[in-house]
XYZ file of C-alpha atoms in Angstrom:
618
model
C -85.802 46.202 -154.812
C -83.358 48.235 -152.592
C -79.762 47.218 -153.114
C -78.449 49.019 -149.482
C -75.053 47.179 -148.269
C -75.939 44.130 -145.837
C -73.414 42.807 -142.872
C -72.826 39.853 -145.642
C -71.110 42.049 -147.881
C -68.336 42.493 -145.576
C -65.731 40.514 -146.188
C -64.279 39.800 -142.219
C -68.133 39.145 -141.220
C -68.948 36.564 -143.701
C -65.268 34.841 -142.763
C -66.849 34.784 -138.822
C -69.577 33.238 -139.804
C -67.946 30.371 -142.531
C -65.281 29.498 -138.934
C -68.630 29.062 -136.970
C -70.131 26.911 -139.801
C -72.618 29.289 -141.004
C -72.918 29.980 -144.502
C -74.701 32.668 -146.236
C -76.402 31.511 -149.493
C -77.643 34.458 -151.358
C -80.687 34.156 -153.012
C -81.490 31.252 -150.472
C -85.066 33.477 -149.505
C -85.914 33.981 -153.254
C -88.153 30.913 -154.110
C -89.870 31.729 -151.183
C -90.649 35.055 -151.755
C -91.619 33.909 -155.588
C -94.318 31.544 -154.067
C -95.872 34.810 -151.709
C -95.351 37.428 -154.390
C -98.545 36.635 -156.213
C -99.968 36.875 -152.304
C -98.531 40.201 -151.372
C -100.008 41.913 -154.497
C -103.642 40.758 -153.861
C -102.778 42.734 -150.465
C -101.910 45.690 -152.841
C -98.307 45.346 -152.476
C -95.689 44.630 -155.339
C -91.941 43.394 -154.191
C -90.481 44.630 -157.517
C -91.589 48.233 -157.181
C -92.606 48.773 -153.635
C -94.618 52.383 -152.636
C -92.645 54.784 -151.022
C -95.878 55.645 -148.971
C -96.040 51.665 -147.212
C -94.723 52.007 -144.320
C -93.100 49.020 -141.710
C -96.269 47.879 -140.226
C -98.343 48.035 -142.980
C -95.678 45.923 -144.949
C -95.398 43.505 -141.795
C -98.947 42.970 -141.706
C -99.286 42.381 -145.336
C -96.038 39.479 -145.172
C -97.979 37.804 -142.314
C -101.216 37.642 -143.994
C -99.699 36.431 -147.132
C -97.569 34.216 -144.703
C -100.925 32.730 -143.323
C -101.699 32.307 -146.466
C -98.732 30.394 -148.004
C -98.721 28.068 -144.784
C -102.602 27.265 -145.314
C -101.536 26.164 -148.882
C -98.946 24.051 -147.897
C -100.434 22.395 -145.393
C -103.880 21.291 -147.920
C -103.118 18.944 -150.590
C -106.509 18.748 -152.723
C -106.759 15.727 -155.455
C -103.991 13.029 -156.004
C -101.609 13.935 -153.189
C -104.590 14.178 -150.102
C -105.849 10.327 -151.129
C -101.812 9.925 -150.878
C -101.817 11.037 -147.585
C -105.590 9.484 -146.528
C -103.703 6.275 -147.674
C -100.689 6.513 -145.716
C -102.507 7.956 -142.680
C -105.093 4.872 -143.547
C -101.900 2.119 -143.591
C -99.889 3.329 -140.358
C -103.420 2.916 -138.223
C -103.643 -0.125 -139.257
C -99.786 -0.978 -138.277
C -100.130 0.778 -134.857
C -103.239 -1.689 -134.582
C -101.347 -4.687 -135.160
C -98.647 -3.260 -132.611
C -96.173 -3.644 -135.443
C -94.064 -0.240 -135.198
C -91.852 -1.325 -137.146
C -94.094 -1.495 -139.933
C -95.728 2.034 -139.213
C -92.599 3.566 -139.181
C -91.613 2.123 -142.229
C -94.419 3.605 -143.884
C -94.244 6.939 -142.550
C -90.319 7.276 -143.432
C -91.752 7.039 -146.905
C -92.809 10.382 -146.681
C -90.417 13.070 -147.385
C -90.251 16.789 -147.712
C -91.204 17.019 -151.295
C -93.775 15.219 -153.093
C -93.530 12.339 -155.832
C -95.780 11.511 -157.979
C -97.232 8.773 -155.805
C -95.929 10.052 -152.156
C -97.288 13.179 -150.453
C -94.851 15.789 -148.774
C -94.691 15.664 -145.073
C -96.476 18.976 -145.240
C -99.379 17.304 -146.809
C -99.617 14.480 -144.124
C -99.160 17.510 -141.345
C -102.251 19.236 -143.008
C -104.459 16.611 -143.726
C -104.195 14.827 -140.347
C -104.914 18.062 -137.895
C -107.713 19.031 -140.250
C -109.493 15.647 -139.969
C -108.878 15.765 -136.113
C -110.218 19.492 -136.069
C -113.225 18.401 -138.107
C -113.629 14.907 -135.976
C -113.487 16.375 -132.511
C -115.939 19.583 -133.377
C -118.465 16.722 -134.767
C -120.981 16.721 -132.242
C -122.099 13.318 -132.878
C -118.567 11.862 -132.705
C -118.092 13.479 -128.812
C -119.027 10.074 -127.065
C -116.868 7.703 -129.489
C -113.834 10.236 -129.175
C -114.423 11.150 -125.340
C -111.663 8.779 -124.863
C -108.979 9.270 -127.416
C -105.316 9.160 -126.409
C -102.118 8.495 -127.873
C -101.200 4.831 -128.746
C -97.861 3.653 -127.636
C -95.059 4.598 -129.708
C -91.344 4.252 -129.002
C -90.640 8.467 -129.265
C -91.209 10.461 -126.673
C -90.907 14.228 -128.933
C -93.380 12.516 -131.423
C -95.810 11.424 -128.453
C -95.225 15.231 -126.974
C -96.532 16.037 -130.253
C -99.326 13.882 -130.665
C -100.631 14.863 -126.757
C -100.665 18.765 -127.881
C -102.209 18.215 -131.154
C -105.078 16.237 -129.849
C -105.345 18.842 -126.677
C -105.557 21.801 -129.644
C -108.173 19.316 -131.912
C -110.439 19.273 -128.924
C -110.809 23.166 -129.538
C -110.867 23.034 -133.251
C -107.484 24.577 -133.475
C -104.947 21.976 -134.499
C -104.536 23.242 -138.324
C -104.589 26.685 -137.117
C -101.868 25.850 -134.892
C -99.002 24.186 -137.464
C -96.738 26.277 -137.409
C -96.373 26.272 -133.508
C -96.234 22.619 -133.483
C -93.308 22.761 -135.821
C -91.413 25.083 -134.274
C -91.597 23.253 -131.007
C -90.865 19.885 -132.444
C -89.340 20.349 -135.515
C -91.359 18.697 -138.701
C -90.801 15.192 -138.346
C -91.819 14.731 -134.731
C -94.450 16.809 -135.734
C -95.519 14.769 -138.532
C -95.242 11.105 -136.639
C -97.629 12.717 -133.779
C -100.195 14.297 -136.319
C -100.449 10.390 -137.404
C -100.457 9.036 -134.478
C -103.476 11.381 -133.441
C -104.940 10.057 -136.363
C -104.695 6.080 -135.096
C -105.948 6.995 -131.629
C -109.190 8.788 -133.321
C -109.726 5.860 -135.211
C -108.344 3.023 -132.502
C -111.211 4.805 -130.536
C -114.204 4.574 -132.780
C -113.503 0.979 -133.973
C -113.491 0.133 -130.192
C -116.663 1.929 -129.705
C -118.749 0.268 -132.781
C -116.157 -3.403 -131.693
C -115.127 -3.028 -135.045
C -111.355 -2.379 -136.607
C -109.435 0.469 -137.725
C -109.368 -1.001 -141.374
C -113.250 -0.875 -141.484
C -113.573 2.512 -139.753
C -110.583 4.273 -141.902
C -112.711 5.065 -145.113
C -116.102 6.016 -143.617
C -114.105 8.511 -141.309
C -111.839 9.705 -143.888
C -114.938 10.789 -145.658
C -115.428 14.085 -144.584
C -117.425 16.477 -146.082
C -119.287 13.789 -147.745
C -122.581 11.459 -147.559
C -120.561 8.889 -147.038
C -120.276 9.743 -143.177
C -118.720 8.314 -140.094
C -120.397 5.214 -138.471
C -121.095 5.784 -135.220
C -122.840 4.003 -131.976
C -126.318 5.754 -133.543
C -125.931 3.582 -136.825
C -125.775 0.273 -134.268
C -128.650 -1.927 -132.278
C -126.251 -1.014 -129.518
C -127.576 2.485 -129.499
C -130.971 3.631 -128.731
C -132.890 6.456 -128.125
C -133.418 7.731 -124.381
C -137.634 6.758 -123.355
C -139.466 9.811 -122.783
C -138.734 9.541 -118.999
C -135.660 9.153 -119.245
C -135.422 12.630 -121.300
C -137.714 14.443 -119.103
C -134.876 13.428 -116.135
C -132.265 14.701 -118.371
C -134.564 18.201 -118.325
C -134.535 18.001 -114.533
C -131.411 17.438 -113.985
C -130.254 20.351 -116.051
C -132.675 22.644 -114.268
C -131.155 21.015 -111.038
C -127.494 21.874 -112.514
C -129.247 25.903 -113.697
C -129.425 26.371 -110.073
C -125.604 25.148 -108.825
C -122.458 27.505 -108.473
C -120.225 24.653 -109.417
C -120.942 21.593 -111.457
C -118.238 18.790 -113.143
C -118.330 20.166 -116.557
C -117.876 23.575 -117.890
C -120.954 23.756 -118.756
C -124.847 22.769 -118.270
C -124.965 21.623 -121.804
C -121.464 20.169 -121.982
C -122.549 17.885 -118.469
C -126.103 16.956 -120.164
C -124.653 15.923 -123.306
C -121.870 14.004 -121.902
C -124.604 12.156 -119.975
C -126.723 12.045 -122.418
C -124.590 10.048 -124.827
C -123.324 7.466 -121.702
C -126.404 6.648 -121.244
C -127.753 6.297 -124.868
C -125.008 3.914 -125.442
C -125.405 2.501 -122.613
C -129.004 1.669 -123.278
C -127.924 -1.002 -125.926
C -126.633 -3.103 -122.677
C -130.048 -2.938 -121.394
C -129.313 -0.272 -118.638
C -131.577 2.335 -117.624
C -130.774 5.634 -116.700
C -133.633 6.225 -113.888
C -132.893 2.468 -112.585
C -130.230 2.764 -109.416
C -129.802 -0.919 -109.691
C -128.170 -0.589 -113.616
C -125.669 1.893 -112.123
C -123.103 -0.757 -111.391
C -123.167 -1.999 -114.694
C -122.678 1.454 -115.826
C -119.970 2.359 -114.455
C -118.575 -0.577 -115.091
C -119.560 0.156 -118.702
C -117.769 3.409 -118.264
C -114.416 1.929 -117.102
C -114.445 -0.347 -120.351
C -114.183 2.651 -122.347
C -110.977 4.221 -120.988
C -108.107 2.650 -119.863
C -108.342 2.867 -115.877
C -105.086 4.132 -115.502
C -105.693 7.193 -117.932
C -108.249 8.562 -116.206
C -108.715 12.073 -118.123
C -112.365 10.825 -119.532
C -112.692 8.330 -117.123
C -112.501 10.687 -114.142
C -115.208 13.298 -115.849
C -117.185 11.036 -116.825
C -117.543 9.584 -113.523
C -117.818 13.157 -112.014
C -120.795 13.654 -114.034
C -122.609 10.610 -113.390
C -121.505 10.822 -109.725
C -123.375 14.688 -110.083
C -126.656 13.153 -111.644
C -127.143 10.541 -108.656
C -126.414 13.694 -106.090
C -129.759 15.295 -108.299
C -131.292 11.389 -107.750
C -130.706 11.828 -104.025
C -132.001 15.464 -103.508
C -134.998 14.727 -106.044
C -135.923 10.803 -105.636
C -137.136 10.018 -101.907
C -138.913 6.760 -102.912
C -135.653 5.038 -104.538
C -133.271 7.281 -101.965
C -132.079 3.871 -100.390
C -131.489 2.547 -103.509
C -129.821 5.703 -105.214
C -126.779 6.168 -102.108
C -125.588 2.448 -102.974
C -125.244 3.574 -106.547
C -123.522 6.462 -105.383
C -121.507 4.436 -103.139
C -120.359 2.257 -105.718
C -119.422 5.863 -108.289
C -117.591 7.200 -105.177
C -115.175 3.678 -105.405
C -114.942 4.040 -108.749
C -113.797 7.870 -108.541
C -111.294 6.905 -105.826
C -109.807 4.447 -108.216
C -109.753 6.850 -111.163
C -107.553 9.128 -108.599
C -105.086 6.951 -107.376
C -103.487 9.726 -105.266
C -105.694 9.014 -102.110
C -106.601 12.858 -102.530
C -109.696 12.743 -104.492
C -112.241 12.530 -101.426
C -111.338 15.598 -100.004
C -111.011 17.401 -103.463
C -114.583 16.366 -103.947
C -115.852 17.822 -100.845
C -114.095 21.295 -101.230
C -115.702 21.210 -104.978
C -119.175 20.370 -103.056
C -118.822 22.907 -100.483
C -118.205 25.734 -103.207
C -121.705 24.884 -104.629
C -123.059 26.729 -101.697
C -121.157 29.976 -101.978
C -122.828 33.369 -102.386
C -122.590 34.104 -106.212
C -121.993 37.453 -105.599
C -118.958 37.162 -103.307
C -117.878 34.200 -105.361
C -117.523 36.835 -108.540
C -116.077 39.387 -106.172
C -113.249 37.328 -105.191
C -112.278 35.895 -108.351
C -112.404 39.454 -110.006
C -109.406 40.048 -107.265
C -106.847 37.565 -109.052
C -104.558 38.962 -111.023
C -104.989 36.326 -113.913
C -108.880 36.883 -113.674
C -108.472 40.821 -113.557
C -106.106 41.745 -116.091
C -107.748 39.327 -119.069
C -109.662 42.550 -120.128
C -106.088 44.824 -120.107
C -104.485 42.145 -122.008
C -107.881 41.559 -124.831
C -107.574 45.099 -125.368
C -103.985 45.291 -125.772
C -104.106 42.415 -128.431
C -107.169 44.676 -129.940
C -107.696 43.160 -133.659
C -104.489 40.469 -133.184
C -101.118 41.048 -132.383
C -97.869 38.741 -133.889
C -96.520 36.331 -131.891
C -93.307 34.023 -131.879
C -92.982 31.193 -134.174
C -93.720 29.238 -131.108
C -97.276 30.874 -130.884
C -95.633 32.307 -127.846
C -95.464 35.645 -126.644
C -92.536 37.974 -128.983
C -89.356 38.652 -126.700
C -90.074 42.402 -127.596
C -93.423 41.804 -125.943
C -92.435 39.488 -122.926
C -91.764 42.573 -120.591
C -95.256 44.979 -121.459
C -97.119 41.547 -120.567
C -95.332 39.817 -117.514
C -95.684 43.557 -116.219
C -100.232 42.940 -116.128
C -98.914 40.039 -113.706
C -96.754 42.300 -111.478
C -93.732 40.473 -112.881
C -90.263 41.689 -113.989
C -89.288 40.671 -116.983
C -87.046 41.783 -119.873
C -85.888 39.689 -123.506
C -82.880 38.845 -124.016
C -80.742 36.615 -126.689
C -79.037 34.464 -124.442
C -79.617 32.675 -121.278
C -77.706 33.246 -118.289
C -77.372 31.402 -114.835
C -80.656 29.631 -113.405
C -81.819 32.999 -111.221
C -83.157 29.887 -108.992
C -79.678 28.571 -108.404
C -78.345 28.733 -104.170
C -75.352 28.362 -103.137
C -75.184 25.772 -100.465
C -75.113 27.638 -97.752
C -77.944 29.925 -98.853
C -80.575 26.621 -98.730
C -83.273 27.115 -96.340
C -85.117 23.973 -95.905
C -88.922 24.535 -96.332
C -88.660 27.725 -97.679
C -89.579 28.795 -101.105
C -86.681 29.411 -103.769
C -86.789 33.064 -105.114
C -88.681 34.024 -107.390
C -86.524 36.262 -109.890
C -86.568 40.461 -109.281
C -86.381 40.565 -112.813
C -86.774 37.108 -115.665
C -84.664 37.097 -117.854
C -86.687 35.204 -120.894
C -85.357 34.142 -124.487
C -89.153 33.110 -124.829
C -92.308 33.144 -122.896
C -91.892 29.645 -121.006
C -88.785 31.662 -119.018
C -91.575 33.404 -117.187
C -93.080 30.321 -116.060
C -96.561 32.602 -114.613
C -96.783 34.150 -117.734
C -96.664 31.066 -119.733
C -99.218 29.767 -117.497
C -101.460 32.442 -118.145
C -101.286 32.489 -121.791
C -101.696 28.271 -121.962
C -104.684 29.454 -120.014
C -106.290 32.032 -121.877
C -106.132 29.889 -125.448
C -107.560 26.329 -123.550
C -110.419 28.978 -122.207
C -110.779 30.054 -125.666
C -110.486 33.735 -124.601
C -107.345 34.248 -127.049
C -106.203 31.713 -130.114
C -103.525 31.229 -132.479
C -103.192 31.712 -136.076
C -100.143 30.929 -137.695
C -98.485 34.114 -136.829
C -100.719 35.834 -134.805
C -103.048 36.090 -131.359
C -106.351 37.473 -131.416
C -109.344 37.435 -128.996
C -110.761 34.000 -128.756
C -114.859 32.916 -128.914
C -115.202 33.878 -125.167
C -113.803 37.365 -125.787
C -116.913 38.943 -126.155
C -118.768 37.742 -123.196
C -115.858 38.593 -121.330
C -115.673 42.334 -122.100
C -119.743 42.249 -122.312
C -119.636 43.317 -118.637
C -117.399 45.454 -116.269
C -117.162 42.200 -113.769
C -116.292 38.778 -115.642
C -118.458 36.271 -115.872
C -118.574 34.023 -112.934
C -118.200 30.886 -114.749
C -115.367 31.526 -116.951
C -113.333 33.222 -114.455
C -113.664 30.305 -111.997
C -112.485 28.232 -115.207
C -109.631 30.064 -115.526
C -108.358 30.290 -112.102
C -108.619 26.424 -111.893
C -106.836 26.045 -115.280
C -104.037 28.750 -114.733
C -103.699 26.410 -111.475
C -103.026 23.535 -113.618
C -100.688 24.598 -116.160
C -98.626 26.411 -113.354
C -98.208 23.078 -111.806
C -97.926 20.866 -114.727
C -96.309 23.284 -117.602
C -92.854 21.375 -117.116
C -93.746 17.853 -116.934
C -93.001 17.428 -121.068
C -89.529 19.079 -120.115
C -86.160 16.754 -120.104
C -84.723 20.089 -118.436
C -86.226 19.697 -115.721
C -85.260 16.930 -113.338
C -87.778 14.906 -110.472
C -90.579 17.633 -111.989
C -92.919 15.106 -111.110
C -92.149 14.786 -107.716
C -92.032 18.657 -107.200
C -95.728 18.920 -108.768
C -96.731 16.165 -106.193
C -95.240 18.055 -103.240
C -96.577 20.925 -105.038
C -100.251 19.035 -104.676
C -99.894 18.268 -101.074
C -98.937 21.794 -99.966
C -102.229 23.249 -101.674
C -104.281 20.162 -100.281
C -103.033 21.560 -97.074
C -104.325 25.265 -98.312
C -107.622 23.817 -99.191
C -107.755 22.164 -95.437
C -105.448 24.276 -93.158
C -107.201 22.561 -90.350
C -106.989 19.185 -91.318
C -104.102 17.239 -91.096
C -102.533 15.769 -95.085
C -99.607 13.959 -95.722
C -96.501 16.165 -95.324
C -93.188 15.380 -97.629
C -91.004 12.880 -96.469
C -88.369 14.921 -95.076
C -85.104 13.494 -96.404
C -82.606 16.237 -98.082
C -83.743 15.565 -101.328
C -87.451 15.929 -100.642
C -86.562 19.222 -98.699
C -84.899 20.267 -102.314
C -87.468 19.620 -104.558
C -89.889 20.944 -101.349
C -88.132 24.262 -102.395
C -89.050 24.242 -105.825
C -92.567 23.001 -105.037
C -93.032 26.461 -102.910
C -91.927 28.547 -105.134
C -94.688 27.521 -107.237
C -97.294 28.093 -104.327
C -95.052 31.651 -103.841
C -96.537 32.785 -107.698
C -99.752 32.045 -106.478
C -99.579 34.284 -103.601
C -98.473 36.766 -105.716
C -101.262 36.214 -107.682
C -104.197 36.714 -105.212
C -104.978 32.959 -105.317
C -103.420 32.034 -101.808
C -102.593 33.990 -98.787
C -99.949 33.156 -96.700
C -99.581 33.844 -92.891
C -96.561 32.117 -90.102
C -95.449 29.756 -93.165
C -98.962 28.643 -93.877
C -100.574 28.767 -97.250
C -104.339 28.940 -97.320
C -106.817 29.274 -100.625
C -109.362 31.945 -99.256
C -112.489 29.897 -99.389
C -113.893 31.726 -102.493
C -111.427 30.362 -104.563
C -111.438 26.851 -103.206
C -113.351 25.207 -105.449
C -111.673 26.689 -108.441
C -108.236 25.116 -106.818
C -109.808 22.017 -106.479
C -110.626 21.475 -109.934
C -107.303 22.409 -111.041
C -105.544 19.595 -108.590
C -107.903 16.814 -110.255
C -106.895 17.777 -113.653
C -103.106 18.139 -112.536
C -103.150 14.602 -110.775
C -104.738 13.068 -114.065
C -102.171 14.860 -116.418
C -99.869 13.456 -113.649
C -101.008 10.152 -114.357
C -101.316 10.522 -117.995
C -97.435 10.962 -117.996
C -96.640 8.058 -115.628
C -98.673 5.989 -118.594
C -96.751 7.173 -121.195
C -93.323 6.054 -119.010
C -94.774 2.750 -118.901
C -95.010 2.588 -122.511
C -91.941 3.902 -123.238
C-alpha cells in the first residue's frame, strides 16, 4: 500500500498532539482492516495491490459495504455465544421482574467487550437483543400482547434514552439495522443496558398478557425461528374467536372507515386489527363486541393493560374503540340510546388518558377534518414544504447516500438539504455562540426568538427543522437507515408513483414532522425547562387550531414570557414551513391542515407524559 508522508510523521505535530493527550498508535487500524480485507476482495478490491483504475467513490462504496458487512457479523453470535447471550438476556428479565437492580446489573456488568469462553461480548448481547425485538414486534400475532411495551424502571437515564429509541426503531423492524446509530449516540454500554432492558419490557408484557411470568415466557419467546413458538393470548381459554356477527361488524366498520378522510390509525387495516385483537381477547371476559352494555368493562379491560399514566397505547387504543362506537351510532338506530352511554363512558376514559384538559377539543378538530374535500385536503398538504420537497430529497438520495455515524445527515451534506427547507445552513467543526442568545435589552416579551440567517451545525440536530424532517421521513418509512447509509424507505414508491402525494401519507407526515419539532429536545440535558416550552408550545397551536375560541394563555411571569420566546420560535419554523399562517401576532393552522396538527399535539402530549413517567421513576 502507498507509503506517502502523513501529518504523524512530523515530528512538532505528533509533540501537539502527545501535550493534548492524544497519542498516535501506528498500526492501531490494522486488525481492523485484517478482519474486512477478506470483505473488500469479494467486492473485487485487494488492499495489498490496489487498481490504479478504482477510483474514491468506488473505493468508498466498497469500505461501506464491507463495513455493513463486518458490523452485521459482529453484532450475530450463532452457536455457544447467542445461548450465552439468550441466557443473560433470560437472567436480567427475571431480575428487573423481581425489582432487584442490583442483581440485573450485576449480571449485565458480566458482559464485557470480548468474549470468554462462557460470556458473550457486549456486541453479541447488542445483536441478539434488537434482532429478537425486530423479529417480536413485526410478528403479527404478537401486536396485541406487545401493543403495550415500555421501558421498566431502571436507575439510568442514557440507558432508558436507549431503550425508548430502540423499541421506537423495533416497532418498524429497524432496530438491528440501526446499531451503529444507537452506539454512536450512547456510546456501547448505555446502548447495551437499553437493548436488555427492551428485552424485559417485551417479555414483562407478554407474561402480563397470558398472567404468567417472565421466567415461563423467556424460552418459548427466545425461540425464534423455531416450532417451538411464542405463547400467546390465542394458545389460552382467555382467547376466542370473534362469532360470525361480530366479524361481519368488523367488515362494516372497515367499509365505514374506506369512506373517512381521517381515522385514529394510519391505516384501515392497522385500526381493524388493533380492534380486532381487543376484542378477541376481550371475549375470554365474556364481553361482546356488538353489546353497548360490555363497553364499560372494556375499557376498563383496556386500562388494565397499560399503565394509565403512559398513555401511548392506551390513548390509541381508546381512539379506536371510541371510532367504532361513532360507526355504532351512525349505523345502529335500534341500540343508539344504548351506544352514546358507551361512548360517553370512552370519551371519560380518553379525557383521562390526556391529562392536559386539551384532548376534547383536539378530538373535535380531528372530527371536523373527516369532512374535508379530499381534493383540497391533498392540495393543501402538497403546499408544505416538508410534504413537497420529500420527492427532491428521494431523488437526491437515488440508490442510498452515506450518512453520519449518527445515522444523521453528513456535515458536508447539512447545507444541500436544509436548503429543500428554505433554510441556511453550513458545517462546521466547532460550535460557536447559541445564534438564539439576546442580550437583555434585545428581549421582546411574546415575540419569537430568531431563527438563525444562517445554522451553523456540527450535526443535523443543529438545524432543529431539518432534524425534524429527517426523524420524520424514517418513522413514515419513506427513508431508513443502514449502518452507514440512507436509502428510500417501503413508502418510497407509492410516494413517487404519482405527481401529487398520496393523501394519507402526507397528512401522516405533516402531523409527525409536528411532533418531533415539538418534542425532538425533550431527551436533551442541554436544554433547560424544554418541557415547559413544548407545553407553551401546545397551547399557542391549540390557539391556531381555535383562533376564535378562547384557551389557556401562559402565565405571564418573566420566566414564562422566556421560555414563551422559545416556544414561538418553534411555531415561527412552522410558518416558514406552510403549516401556519400568521397575521397581527396571531398564528392560525389553515383549516386543511388542522387535523394533521391535531394528531401531532396528541402524540406530543403523550410523549410529554411518557417523560414525566420516566422522572417519576428515576
Amino acid at each position: 500500500m502507498s507509503n506517502l508522508p502523513t501529518p504523524f510523521d512530523d515530528p512538532q505535530f505528533r509533540k501537539a498532539m502527545a501535550d493534548a493527550g492524544v497519542v498516535f498508535k501506528p498500526g492501531s487500524s490494522k486488525p481492523f482492516m485484517d478482519s474486512i480485507a477478506p470483505l473488500l476482495a469479494a467486492e473485487g478490491i485487494d488492499l495489498d495491490n490496489l487498481s490504479p483504475d478504482i477510483d474514491l467513490d468506488t473505493l468508498n462504496d466498497a469500505m461501506g459495504r464491507a463495513t455493513e458487512r463486518h458490523n452485521f457479523e459482529l453484532f450475530t453470535p450463532v452457536g455457544a455465544q447467542r445461548e450465552q447471550a439468550l441466557e443473560i438476556l433470560r437472567r436480567f428479565a427475571i431480575a428487573v421482574e423481581a425489582g432487584d437492580l442490583g442483581q440485573a446489573h450485576a449480571i449485565l456488568d458480566e458482559v464485557q467487550p470480548e468474549p470468554t469462553a462462557d460470556r458473550p461480548a457486549a456486541s453479541h448481547l447488542i445483536g441478539v437483543a434488537l434482532g429478537l425485538a425486530d423479529s417480536w414486534f413485526t410478528d403479527p400475532n404478537l401486536a396485541v400482547s406487545l401493543a403495550g411495551t415500555r421501558i421498566p424502571a431502571w436507575n439510568d437515564r442514557a440507558a432508558r434514552a436507549a431503550g425508548r429509541q430502540i423499541l421506537l426503531a423495533a416497532r418498524n423492524g429497524q432496530a438491528f439495522d440501526s446499531v451503529g446509530a444507537f452506539i454512536t449516540s450512547y456510546t456501547g454500554q448505555p446502548t447495551c443496558m437499553g437493548a436488555a432492558l427492551v428485552v424485559a419490557g417485551v417479555l414483562a408484557s407478554v407474561a402480563e398478557a397470558e398472567r404468567s411470568t417472565v421466567a415461563a415466557q423467556a424460552g418459548p419467546m427466545f425461540a425464534v425461528g423455531s416450532s417451538d413458538r411464542p405463547m400467546k393470548a390465542a394458545d389460552t381459554a382467555d382467547h376466542l374467536a370473534l362469532s360470525t356477527a361480530e366479524l361481519g361488524a368488523l367488515e362494516n366498520f372497515a367499509i365505514w372507515l374506506g369512506d373517512r378522510n381521517e381515522i385514529a390509525a394510519p391505516s384501515v387495516d392497522n385500526e381493524v386489527s388493533l380492534l380486532s385483537g381487543l376484542f378477541s381477547v376481550a371475549k375470554g371476559f365474556g364481553l361482546q363486541a356488538d353489546n353497548p352494555d360490555d363497553m364499560e368493562d372494556l375499557v376498563d379491560f383496556i386500562m388494565e393493560i397499560d399503565d394509565p399514566d403512559e398513555p401511548g397505547f392506551l390513548g390509541a387504543a381508546l381512539m379506536v374503540v371510541d371510532e367504532y362506537l361513532h360507526f355504532r351510532l351512525e349505523t345502529d338506530d335500534q341500540q343508539y340510546d344504548d351506544w352514546l352511554v358507551a361512548h360517553a363512558i370512552v370519551e371519560d376514559a380518553l379525557e383521562e388518558a390526556f391529562p392536559s384538559g386539551a384532548s376534547e377539543a383536539l378530538f373535535e378538530v380531528i372530527e371536523e377534518a373527516e369532512q374535508l374535500d379530499p381534493k383540497q385536503h391533498r392540495a393543501a398538504l402538497a403546499r408544505v414544504t416538508v410534504v413537497a420537497q420529500v420527492r427532491t430529497l428521494l431523488e437526491w438520495i437515488g440508490k442510498s447516500r452515506p450518512v453520519a455515524q449518527a445515522g444523521g445527515l453528513r456535515r458536508a451534506d447539512i447545507a444541500e438539504v436544509a436548503a429543500m427547507l428554505g433554510f441556511n445552513a453550513v458545517g462546521v467543526n466547532k460550535r460557536g455562540l447559541d445564534p438564539s442568545f439576546l442580550p437583555p435589552e434585545q428581549i421582546k416579551p411574546h415575540q419569537p426568538l430568531p431563527i438563525p440567517e444562517s445554522f451553523k451545525a456540527m450535526s443535523i440536530r443543529d438545524v432543529p427543522p431539518l432534524n425534524a424532517w429527517w426523524d420524520t421521513l424514517i418513522t413514515t418509512e419513506l427513508i431508513e437507515l443502514t449502518a452507514t447509509r440512507v436509502r428510500p424507505g417501503p413508502k418510497a414508491a407509492e410516494w413517487l408513483a404519482d405527481k401529487h402525494p398520496p393523501l394519507e401519507l402526507a397528512d401522516m407526515v405533516t402531523g409527525v414532522f409536528t411532533t418531533q419539532l415539538l418534542i425532538q429536545d425533550l431527551d436533551d440535558t442541554g436544554y433547560y425547562f424544554e418541557r415547559e416550552t413544548v407545553s407553551l408550545a401546545v397551547l399557542r397551536l391549540l390557539a391556531a387550531l381555535r383562533p376564535k375560541q378562547e384557551l389557556p394563555a401562559p402565565d405571564g411571569d418573566p420566566m414564562a414570557d422566556i421560555l414563551d420566546m422559545r416556544a414561538l420560535r418553534q411555531l415561527e419554523y412552522l410558518r416558514r414551513l406552510g403549516i401556519l399562517k400568521r397575521s397581527r401576532d396571531q398564528y392560525v393552522v389553515p383549516p386543511n391542515l388542522r387535523g394533521a396538527i391535531a394528531r401531532g399535539l396528541l402524540v406530543a402530549t403523550s410523549m410529554m407524559s411518557l417523560e414525566d413517567s420516566d422522572e417519576d421513576d428515576d
